[in-house]
GROMACS .gro file of C-alpha atoms in nm:
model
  440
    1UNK     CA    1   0.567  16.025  13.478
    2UNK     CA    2   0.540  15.920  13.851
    3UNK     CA    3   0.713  16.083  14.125
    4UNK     CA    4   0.570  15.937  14.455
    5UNK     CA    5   0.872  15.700  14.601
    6UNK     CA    6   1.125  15.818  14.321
    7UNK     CA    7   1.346  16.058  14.499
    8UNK     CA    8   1.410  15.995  14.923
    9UNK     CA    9   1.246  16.227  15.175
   10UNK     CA   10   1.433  16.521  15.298
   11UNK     CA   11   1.534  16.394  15.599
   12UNK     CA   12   1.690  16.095  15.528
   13UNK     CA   13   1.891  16.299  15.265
   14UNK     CA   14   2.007  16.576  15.562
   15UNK     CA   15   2.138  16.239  15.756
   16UNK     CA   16   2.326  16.107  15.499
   17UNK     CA   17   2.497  16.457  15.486
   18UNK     CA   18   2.537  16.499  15.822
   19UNK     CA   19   2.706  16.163  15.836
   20UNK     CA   20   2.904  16.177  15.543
   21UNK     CA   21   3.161  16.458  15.632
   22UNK     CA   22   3.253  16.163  15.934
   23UNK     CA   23   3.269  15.912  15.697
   24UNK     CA   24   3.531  16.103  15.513
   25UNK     CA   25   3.737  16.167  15.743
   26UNK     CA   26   3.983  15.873  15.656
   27UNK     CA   27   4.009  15.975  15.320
   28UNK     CA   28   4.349  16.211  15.296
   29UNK     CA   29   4.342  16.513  15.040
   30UNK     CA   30   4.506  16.302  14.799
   31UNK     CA   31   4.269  16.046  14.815
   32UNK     CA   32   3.948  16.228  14.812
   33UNK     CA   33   4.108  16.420  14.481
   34UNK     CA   34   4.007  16.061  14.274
   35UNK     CA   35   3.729  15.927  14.444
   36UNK     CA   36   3.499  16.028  14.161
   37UNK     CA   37   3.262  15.816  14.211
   38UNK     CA   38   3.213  15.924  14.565
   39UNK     CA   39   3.143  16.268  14.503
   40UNK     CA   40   2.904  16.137  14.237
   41UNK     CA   41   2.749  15.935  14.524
   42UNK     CA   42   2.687  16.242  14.757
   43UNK     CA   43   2.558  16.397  14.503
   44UNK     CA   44   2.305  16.152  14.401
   45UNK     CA   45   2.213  16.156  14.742
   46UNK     CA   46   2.182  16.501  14.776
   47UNK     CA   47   1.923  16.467  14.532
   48UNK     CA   48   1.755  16.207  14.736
   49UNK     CA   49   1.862  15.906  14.449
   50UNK     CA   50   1.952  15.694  14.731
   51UNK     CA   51   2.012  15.362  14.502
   52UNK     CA   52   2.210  15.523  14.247
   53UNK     CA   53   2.388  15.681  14.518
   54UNK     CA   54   2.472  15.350  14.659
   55UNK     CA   55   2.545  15.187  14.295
   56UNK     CA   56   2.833  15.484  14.292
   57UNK     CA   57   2.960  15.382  14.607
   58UNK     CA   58   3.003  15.015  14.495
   59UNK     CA   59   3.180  15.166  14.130
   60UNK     CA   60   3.421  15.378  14.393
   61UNK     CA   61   3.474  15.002  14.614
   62UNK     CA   62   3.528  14.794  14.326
   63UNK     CA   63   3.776  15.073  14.153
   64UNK     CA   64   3.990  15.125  14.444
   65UNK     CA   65   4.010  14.750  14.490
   66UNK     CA   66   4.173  14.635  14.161
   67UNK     CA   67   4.409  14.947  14.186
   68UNK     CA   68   4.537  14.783  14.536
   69UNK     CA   69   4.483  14.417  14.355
   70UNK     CA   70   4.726  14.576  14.065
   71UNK     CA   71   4.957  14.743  14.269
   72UNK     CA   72   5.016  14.440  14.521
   73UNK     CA   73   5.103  14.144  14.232
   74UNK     CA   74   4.875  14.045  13.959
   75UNK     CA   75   4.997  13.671  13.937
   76UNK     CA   76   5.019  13.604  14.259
   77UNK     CA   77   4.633  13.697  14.275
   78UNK     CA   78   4.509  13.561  13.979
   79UNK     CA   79   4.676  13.231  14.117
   80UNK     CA   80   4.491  13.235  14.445
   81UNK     CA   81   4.125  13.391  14.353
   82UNK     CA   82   3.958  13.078  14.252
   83UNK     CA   83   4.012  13.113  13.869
   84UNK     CA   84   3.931  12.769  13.650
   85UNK     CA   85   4.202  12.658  13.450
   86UNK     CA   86   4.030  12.722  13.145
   87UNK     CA   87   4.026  13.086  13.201
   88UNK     CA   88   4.316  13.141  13.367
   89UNK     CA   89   4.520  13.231  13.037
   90UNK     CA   90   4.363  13.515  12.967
   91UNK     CA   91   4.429  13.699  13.302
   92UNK     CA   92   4.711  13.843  13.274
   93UNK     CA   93   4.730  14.200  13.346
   94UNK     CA   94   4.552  14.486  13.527
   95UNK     CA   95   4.298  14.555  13.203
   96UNK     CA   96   4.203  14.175  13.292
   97UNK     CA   97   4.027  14.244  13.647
   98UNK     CA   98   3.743  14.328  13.521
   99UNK     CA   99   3.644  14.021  13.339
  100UNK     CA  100   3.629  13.886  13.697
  101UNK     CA  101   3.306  13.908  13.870
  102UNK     CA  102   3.257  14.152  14.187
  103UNK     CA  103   3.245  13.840  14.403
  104UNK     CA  104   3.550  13.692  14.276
  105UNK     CA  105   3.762  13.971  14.303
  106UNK     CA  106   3.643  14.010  14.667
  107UNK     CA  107   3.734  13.630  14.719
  108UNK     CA  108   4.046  13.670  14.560
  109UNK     CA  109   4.153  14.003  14.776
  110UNK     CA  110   4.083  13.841  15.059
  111UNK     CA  111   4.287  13.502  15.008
  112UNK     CA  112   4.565  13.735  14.900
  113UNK     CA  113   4.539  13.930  15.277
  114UNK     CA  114   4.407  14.270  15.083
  115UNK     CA  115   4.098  14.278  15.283
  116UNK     CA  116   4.062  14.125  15.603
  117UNK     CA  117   3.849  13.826  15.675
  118UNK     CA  118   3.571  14.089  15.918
  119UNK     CA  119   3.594  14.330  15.620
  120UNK     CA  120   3.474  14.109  15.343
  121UNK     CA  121   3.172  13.979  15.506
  122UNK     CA  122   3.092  14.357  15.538
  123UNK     CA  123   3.182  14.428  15.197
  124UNK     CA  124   3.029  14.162  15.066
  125UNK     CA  125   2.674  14.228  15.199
  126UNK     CA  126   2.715  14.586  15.093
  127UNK     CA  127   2.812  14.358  14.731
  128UNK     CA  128   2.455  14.194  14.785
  129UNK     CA  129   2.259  14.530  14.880
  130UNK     CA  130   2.369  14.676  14.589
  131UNK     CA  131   2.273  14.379  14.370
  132UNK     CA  132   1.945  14.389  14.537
  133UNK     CA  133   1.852  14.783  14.633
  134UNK     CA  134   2.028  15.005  14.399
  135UNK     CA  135   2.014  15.120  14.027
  136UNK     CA  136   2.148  14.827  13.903
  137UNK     CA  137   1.796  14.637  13.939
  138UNK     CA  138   1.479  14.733  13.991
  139UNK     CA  139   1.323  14.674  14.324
  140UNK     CA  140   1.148  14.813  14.624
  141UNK     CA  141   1.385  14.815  14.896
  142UNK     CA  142   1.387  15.150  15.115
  143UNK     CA  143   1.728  15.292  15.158
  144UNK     CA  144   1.820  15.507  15.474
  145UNK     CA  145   2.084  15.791  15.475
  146UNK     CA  146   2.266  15.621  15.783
  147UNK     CA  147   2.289  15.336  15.621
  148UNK     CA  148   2.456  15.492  15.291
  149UNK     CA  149   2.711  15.694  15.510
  150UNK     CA  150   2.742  15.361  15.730
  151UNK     CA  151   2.838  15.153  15.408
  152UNK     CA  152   3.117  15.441  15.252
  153UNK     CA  153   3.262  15.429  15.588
  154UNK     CA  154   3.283  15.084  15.566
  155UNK     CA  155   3.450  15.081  15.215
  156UNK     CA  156   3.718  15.379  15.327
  157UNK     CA  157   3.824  15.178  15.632
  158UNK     CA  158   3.797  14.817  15.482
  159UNK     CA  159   3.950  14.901  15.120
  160UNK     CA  160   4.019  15.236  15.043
  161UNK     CA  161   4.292  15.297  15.341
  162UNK     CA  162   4.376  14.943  15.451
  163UNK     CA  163   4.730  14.910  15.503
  164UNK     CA  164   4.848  14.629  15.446
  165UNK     CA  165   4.964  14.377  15.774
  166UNK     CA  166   5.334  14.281  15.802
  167UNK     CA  167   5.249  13.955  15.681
  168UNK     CA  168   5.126  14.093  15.341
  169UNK     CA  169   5.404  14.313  15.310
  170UNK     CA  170   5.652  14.024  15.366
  171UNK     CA  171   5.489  13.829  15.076
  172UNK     CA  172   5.455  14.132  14.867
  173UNK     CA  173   5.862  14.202  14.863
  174UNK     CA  174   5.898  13.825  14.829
  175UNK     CA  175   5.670  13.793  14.526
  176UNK     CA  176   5.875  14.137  14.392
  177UNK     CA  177   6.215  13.948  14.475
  178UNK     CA  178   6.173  13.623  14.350
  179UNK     CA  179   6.066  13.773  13.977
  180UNK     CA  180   6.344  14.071  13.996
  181UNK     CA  181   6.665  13.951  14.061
  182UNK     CA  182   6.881  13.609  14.185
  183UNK     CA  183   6.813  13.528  14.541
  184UNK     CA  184   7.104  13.505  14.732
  185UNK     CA  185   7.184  13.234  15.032
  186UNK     CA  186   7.121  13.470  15.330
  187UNK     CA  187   6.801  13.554  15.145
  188UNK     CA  188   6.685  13.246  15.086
  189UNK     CA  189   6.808  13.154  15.472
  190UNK     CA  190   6.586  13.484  15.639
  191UNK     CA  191   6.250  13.376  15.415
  192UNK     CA  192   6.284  12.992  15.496
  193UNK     CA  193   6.272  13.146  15.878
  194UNK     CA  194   5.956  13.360  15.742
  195UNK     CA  195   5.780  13.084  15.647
  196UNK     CA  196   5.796  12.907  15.946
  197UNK     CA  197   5.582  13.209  16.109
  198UNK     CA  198   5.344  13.194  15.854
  199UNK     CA  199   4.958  13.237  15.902
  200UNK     CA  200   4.731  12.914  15.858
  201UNK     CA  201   4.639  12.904  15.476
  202UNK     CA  202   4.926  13.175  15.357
  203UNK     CA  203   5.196  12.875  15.311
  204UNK     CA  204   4.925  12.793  15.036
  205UNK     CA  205   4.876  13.139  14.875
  206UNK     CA  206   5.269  13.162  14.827
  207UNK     CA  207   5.290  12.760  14.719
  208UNK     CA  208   4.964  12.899  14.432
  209UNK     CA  209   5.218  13.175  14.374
  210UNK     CA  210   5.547  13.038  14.320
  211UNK     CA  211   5.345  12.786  14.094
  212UNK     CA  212   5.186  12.970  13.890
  213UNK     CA  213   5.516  13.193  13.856
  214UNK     CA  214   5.680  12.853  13.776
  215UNK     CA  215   5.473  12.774  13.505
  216UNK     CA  216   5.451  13.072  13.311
  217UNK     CA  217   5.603  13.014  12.988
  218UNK     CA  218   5.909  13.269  12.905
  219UNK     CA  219   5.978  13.350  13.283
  220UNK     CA  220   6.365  13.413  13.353
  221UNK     CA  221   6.600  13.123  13.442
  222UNK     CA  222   6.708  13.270  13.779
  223UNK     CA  223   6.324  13.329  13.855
  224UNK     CA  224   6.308  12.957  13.801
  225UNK     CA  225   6.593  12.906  13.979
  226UNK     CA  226   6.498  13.112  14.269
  227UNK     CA  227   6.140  12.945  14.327
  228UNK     CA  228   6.359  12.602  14.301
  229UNK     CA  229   6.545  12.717  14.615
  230UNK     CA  230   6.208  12.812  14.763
  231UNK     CA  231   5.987  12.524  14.738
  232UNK     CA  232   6.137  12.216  14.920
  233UNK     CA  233   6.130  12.501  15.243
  234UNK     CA  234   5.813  12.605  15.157
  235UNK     CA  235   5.633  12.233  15.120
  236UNK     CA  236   5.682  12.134  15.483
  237UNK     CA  237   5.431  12.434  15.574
  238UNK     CA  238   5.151  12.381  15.275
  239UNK     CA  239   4.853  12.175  15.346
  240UNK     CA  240   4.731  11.828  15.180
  241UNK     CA  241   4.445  11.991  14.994
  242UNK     CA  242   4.692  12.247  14.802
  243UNK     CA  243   4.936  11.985  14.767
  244UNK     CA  244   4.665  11.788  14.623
  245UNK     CA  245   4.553  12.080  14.412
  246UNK     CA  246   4.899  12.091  14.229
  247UNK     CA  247   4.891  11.745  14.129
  248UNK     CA  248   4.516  11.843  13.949
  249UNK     CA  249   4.648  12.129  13.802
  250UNK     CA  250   4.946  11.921  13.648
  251UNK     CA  251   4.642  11.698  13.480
  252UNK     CA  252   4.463  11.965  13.361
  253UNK     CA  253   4.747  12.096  13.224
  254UNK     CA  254   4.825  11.807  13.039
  255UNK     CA  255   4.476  11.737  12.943
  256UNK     CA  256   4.417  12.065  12.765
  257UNK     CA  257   4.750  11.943  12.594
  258UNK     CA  258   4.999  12.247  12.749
  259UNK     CA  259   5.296  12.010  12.759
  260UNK     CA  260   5.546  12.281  12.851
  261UNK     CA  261   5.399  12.425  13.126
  262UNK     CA  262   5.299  12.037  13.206
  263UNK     CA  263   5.723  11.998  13.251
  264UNK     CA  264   5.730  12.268  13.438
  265UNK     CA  265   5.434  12.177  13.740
  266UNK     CA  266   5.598  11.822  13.750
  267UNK     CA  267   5.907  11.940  13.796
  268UNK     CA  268   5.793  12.173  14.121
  269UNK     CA  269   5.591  11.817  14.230
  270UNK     CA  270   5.933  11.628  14.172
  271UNK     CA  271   6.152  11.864  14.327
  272UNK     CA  272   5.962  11.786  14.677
  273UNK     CA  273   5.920  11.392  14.597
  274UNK     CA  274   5.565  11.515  14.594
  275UNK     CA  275   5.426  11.205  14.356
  276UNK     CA  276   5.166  11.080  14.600
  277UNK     CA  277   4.959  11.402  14.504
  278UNK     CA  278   4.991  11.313  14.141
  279UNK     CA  279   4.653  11.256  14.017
  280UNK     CA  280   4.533  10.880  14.038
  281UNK     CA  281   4.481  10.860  13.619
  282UNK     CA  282   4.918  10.913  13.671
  283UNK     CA  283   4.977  10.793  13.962
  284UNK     CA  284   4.824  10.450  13.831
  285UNK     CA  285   5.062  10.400  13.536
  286UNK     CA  286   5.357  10.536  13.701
  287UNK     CA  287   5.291  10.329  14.000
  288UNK     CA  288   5.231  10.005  13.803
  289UNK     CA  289   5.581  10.142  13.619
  290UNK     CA  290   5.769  10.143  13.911
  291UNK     CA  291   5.657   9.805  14.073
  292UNK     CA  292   5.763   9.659  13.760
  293UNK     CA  293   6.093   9.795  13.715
  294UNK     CA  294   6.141   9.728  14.070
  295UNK     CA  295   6.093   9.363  14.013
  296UNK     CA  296   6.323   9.366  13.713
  297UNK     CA  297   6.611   9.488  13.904
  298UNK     CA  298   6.564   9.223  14.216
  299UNK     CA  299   6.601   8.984  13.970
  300UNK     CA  300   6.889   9.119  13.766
  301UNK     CA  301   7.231   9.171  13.824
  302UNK     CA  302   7.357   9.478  14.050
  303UNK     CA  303   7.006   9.445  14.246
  304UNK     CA  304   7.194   9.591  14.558
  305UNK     CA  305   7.291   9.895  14.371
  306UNK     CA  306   6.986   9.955  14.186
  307UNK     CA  307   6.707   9.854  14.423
  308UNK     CA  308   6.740  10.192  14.634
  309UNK     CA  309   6.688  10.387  14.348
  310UNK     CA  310   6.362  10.223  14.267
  311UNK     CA  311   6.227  10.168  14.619
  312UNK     CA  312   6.264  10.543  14.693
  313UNK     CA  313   6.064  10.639  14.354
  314UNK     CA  314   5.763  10.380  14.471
  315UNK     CA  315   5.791  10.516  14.829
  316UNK     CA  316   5.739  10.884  14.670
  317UNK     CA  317   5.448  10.737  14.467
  318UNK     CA  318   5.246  10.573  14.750
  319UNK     CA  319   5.260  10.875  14.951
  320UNK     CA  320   5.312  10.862  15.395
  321UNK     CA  321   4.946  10.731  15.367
  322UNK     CA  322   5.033  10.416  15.209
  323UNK     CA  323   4.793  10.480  14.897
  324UNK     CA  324   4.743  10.227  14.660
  325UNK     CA  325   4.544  10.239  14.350
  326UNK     CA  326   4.291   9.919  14.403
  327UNK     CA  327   4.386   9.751  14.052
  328UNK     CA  328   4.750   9.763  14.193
  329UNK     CA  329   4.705   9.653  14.561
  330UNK     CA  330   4.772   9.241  14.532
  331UNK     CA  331   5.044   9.330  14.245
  332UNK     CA  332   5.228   9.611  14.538
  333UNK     CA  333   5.204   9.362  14.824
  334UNK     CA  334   5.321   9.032  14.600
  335UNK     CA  335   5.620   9.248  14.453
  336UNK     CA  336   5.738   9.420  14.800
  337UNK     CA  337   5.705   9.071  14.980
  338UNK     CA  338   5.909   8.938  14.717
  339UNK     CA  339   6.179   9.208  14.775
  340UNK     CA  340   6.173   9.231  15.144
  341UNK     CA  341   6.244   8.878  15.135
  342UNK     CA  342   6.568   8.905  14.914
  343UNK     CA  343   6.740   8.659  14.688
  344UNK     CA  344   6.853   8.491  14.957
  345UNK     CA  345   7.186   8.590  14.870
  346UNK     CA  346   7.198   8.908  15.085
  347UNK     CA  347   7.006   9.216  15.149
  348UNK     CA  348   6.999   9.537  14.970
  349UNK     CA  349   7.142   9.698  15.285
  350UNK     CA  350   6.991  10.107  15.133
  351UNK     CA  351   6.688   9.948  15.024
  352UNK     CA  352   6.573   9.784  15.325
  353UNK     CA  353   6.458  10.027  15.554
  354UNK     CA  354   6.238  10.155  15.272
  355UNK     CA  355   6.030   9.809  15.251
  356UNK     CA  356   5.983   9.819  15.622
  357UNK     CA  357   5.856  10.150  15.620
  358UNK     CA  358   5.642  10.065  15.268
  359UNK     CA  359   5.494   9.741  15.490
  360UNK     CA  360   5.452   9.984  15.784
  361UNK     CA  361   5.228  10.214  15.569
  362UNK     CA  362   5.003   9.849  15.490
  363UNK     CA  363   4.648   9.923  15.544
  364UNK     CA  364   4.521   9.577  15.714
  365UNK     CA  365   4.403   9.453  15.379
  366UNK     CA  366   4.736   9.512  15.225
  367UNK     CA  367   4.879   9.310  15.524
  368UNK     CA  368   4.623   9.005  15.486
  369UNK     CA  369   4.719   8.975  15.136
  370UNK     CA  370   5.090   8.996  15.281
  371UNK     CA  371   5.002   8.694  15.558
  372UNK     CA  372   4.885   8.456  15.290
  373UNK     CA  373   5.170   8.557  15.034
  374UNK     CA  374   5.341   8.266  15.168
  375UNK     CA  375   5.092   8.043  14.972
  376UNK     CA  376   5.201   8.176  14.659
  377UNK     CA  377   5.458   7.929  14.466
  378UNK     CA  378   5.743   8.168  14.407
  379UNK     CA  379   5.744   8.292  14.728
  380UNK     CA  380   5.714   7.995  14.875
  381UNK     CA  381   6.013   7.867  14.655
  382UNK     CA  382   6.162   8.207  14.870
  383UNK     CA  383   6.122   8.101  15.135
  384UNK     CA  384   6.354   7.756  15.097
  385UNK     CA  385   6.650   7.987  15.202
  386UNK     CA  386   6.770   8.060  15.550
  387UNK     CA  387   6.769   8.452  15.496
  388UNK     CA  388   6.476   8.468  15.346
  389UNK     CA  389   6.323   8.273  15.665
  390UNK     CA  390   6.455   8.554  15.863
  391UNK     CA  391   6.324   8.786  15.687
  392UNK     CA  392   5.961   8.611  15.715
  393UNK     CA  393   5.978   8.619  16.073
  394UNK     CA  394   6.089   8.980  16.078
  395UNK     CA  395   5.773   9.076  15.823
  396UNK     CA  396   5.552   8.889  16.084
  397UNK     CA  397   5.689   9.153  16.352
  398UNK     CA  398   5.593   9.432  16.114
  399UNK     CA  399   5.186   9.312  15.949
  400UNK     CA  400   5.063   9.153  16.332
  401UNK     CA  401   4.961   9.483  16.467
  402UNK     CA  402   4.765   9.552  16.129
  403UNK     CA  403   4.601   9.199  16.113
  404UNK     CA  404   4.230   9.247  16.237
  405UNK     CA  405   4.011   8.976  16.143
  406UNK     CA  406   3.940   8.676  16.371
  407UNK     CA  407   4.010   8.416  16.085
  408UNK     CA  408   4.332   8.579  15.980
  409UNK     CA  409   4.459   8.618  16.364
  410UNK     CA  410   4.383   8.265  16.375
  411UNK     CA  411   4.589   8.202  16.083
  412UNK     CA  412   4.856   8.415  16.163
  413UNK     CA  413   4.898   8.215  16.474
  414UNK     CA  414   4.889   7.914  16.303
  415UNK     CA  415   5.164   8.023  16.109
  416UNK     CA  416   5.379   8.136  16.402
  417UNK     CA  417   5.329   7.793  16.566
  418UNK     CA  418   5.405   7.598  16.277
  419UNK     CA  419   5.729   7.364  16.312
  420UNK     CA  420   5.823   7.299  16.009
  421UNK     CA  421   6.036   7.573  15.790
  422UNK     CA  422   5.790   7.842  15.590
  423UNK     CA  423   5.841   7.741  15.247
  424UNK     CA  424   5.632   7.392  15.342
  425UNK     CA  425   5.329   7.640  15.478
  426UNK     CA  426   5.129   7.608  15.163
  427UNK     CA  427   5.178   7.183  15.194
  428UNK     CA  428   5.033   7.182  15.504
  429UNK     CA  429   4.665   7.061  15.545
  430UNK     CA  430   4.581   7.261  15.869
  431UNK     CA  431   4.727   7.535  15.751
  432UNK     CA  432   4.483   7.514  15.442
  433UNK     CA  433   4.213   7.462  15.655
  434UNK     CA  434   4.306   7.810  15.752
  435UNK     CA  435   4.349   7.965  15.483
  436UNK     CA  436   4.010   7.792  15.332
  437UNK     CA  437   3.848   8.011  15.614
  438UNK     CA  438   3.937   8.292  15.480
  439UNK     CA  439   3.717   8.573  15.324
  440UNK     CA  440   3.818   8.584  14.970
   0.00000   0.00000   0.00000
């Protein structure tokens, strides 16, 4: 059997000694009572076994971290460390950490505020060392008794005896709260004020949270009801990428066919008229939906009582950014033109400020298609009635600003100039000209 380069010299084993009792100072009596596997470490060091000492060390890391993981709020991390949907049902409780990898449960500690953002780096490049010079693979990297002592003060003060910030706490007794007992109103009132002090990025760990809590089948009705009263304070403060995120989960959910906890996520998305996150496989048949029913009730009876309704749902679906699912755009701009314009009997007085602000969301392609709408026969036949002119003036106003191209500023000054009334636009041969010059 060899035995050159199997054990560490003497003196590197006398400086990981002489280092260690510093090292351990953080550790209370309590606390140095379970560390197990750091005793085991000295003592492989003692012995000059410098990689399995260091292989202990990461056992004693990795331990201490899922009992702080379990002891903080298992949902609320399992929501927020990176977990695919697919395996997210089987994480449930504290047995279920370790089917996580090392570096997930480090991701996952930190997103949650366990660890701090310096401490992980350190932690995880002790994570790498011991992937890459202990006993859990062979190799020939040289190990130094400073650096051993170096690393287990590193996990004491970064994991083992971390306290946890203010913010942390906050979100901790929240988390406890919302799953506990019925929120009252000067509750709710002090953590809408909390959330306005939040961190960057912690809006989104407590959005993951309250979602996933949400969505877990058999949780209480005043747990539902309490992350209701939460979320429409909560949204204002969460960014577009987790907003986006919810809408994906709410398709995965329905494409692995979980229809109940499907309810549940669009219910959350609802609650905040959150629809232009849906994803665009919903957003496209629920758009097309709406811009159809919203054309039904302009032409039917009652349409100044039941175009609001509709307006505000399409509004919620194309989002502040004015998205538009391509297949949809001419269909949108035709159908909202049509609206804006009215019957020419009168306006829909609650409906109307949300077409201006839909045709103030027009990208400038949505507002060429809106400039040339006039050459369409129906809206042309519009455009025969002395409200509806106003109204075509007024969506001039709105689209010039957005109008980019030389051939349709030409045109849209064309049209201004033009004497006769707007529904004889599409008769006139200079105005074809115009529109002939067009890109199509």
């Amino acid at each position: 059997m060899p035995s050159d380069g199997v054990l560490v010299d003497l003196a590197q084993r006398h400086a990981l000694l002489r280092t260690t009792e510093h090292a351990l100072i953080g550790l209370n009596d309590e606390q140095r009572a379970r560390s197990a596997y750091i005793a085991k470490m000295i003592m492989a060091g003692s012995v000059g076994l410098f990689d399995a000492a260091l292989n202990y060390l990461w056992d004693e890391t990795v331990t201490e971290l899922r009992k702080r993981v379990i002891g903080y709020d298992l949902t609320y991390f399992y929501d927020n460390a990176d977990i695919p949907e697919s395996r997210r049902k089987e994480l449930k409780t504290g047995e279920d950490l370790v089917k996580l990898s090392d570096e997930k449960l480090l991701i996952g500690a930190l997103k949650v505020g366990l660890i701090s953002d310096i401490g992980y780096r350190q932690i995880d490049h002790i994570r790498f060392m011991r992937n890459f010079a202990s006993a859990a693979h062979p190799n020939q990297v040289t190990l130094t008794g400073l650096q051993l002592a170096d690393w287990l003060e590193t996990c004491i003060r970064e994991v083992i005896t971390l306290p946890h910030d203010t913010v942390v706490a906050e979100i901790k007794k929240l988390m406890g709260n919302v799953k506990s007992q019925p929120l009252n109103g000067g509750y709710l009132t002090q953590t809408t004020a909390f959330f306005k002090r939040l961190p960057d990025e912690q809006a989104d760990r407590i959005a993951a949270g309250l979602f996933g809590a949400y969505t877990t089948l058999g949780a209480e009705p005043f747990t539902l009801d309490n992350i209701r009263a939460l979320w429409p304070a909560l949204w204002p403060y969460v960014s577009e990428d987790a907003r986006h995120g919810f809408g994906t989960r709410l398709a995965r959910l329905l494409a692995n066919a979980d229809q109940a906890q499907g309810v549940l996520a669009r219910q959350l998305i609802d609650l905040v008229q959150g629809a232009a996150y849906l994803p665009q496989e919903i957003k496209v048949t629920e758009m097309g939906e709406a811009i159809e029913e919203l054309m039904d009730v302009h032409l039917a009876r009652d349409n100044f009582h039941n175009e609001p309704r509709v307006a505000r749902r399409l509004a919620e679906l194309v989002g502040q950014q004015g998205s538009v699912p391509e297949n949809l755009v001419r269909k949108y701009v035709k159908t909202l033109i049509t609206v804006f314009l009215t019957n020419g009997h009168g306006e829909a007085i609650a409906a109307n400020p949300i077409y201006l602000d839909l045709i103030g969301r027009f990208d400038p392609e949505q507002a060429r298609l809106s400039l040339r709408s006039f050459a369409n026969a129906e809206i042309s036949s519009q455009l025969q009635r002395p409200l509806s002119q106003k109204k075509w003036d007024e969506l001039l106003n709105v689209i010039d600003v957005k109008i980019t191209g030389r051939p349709e500023r030409e045109l849209l000054q064309a049209v201004r100039e033009f004497s006769g009334t707007p529904d004889r636009l599409r008769l006139d041969s200079s105005i074809k000209r115009y529109l002939a010059a067009l890109p199509s």
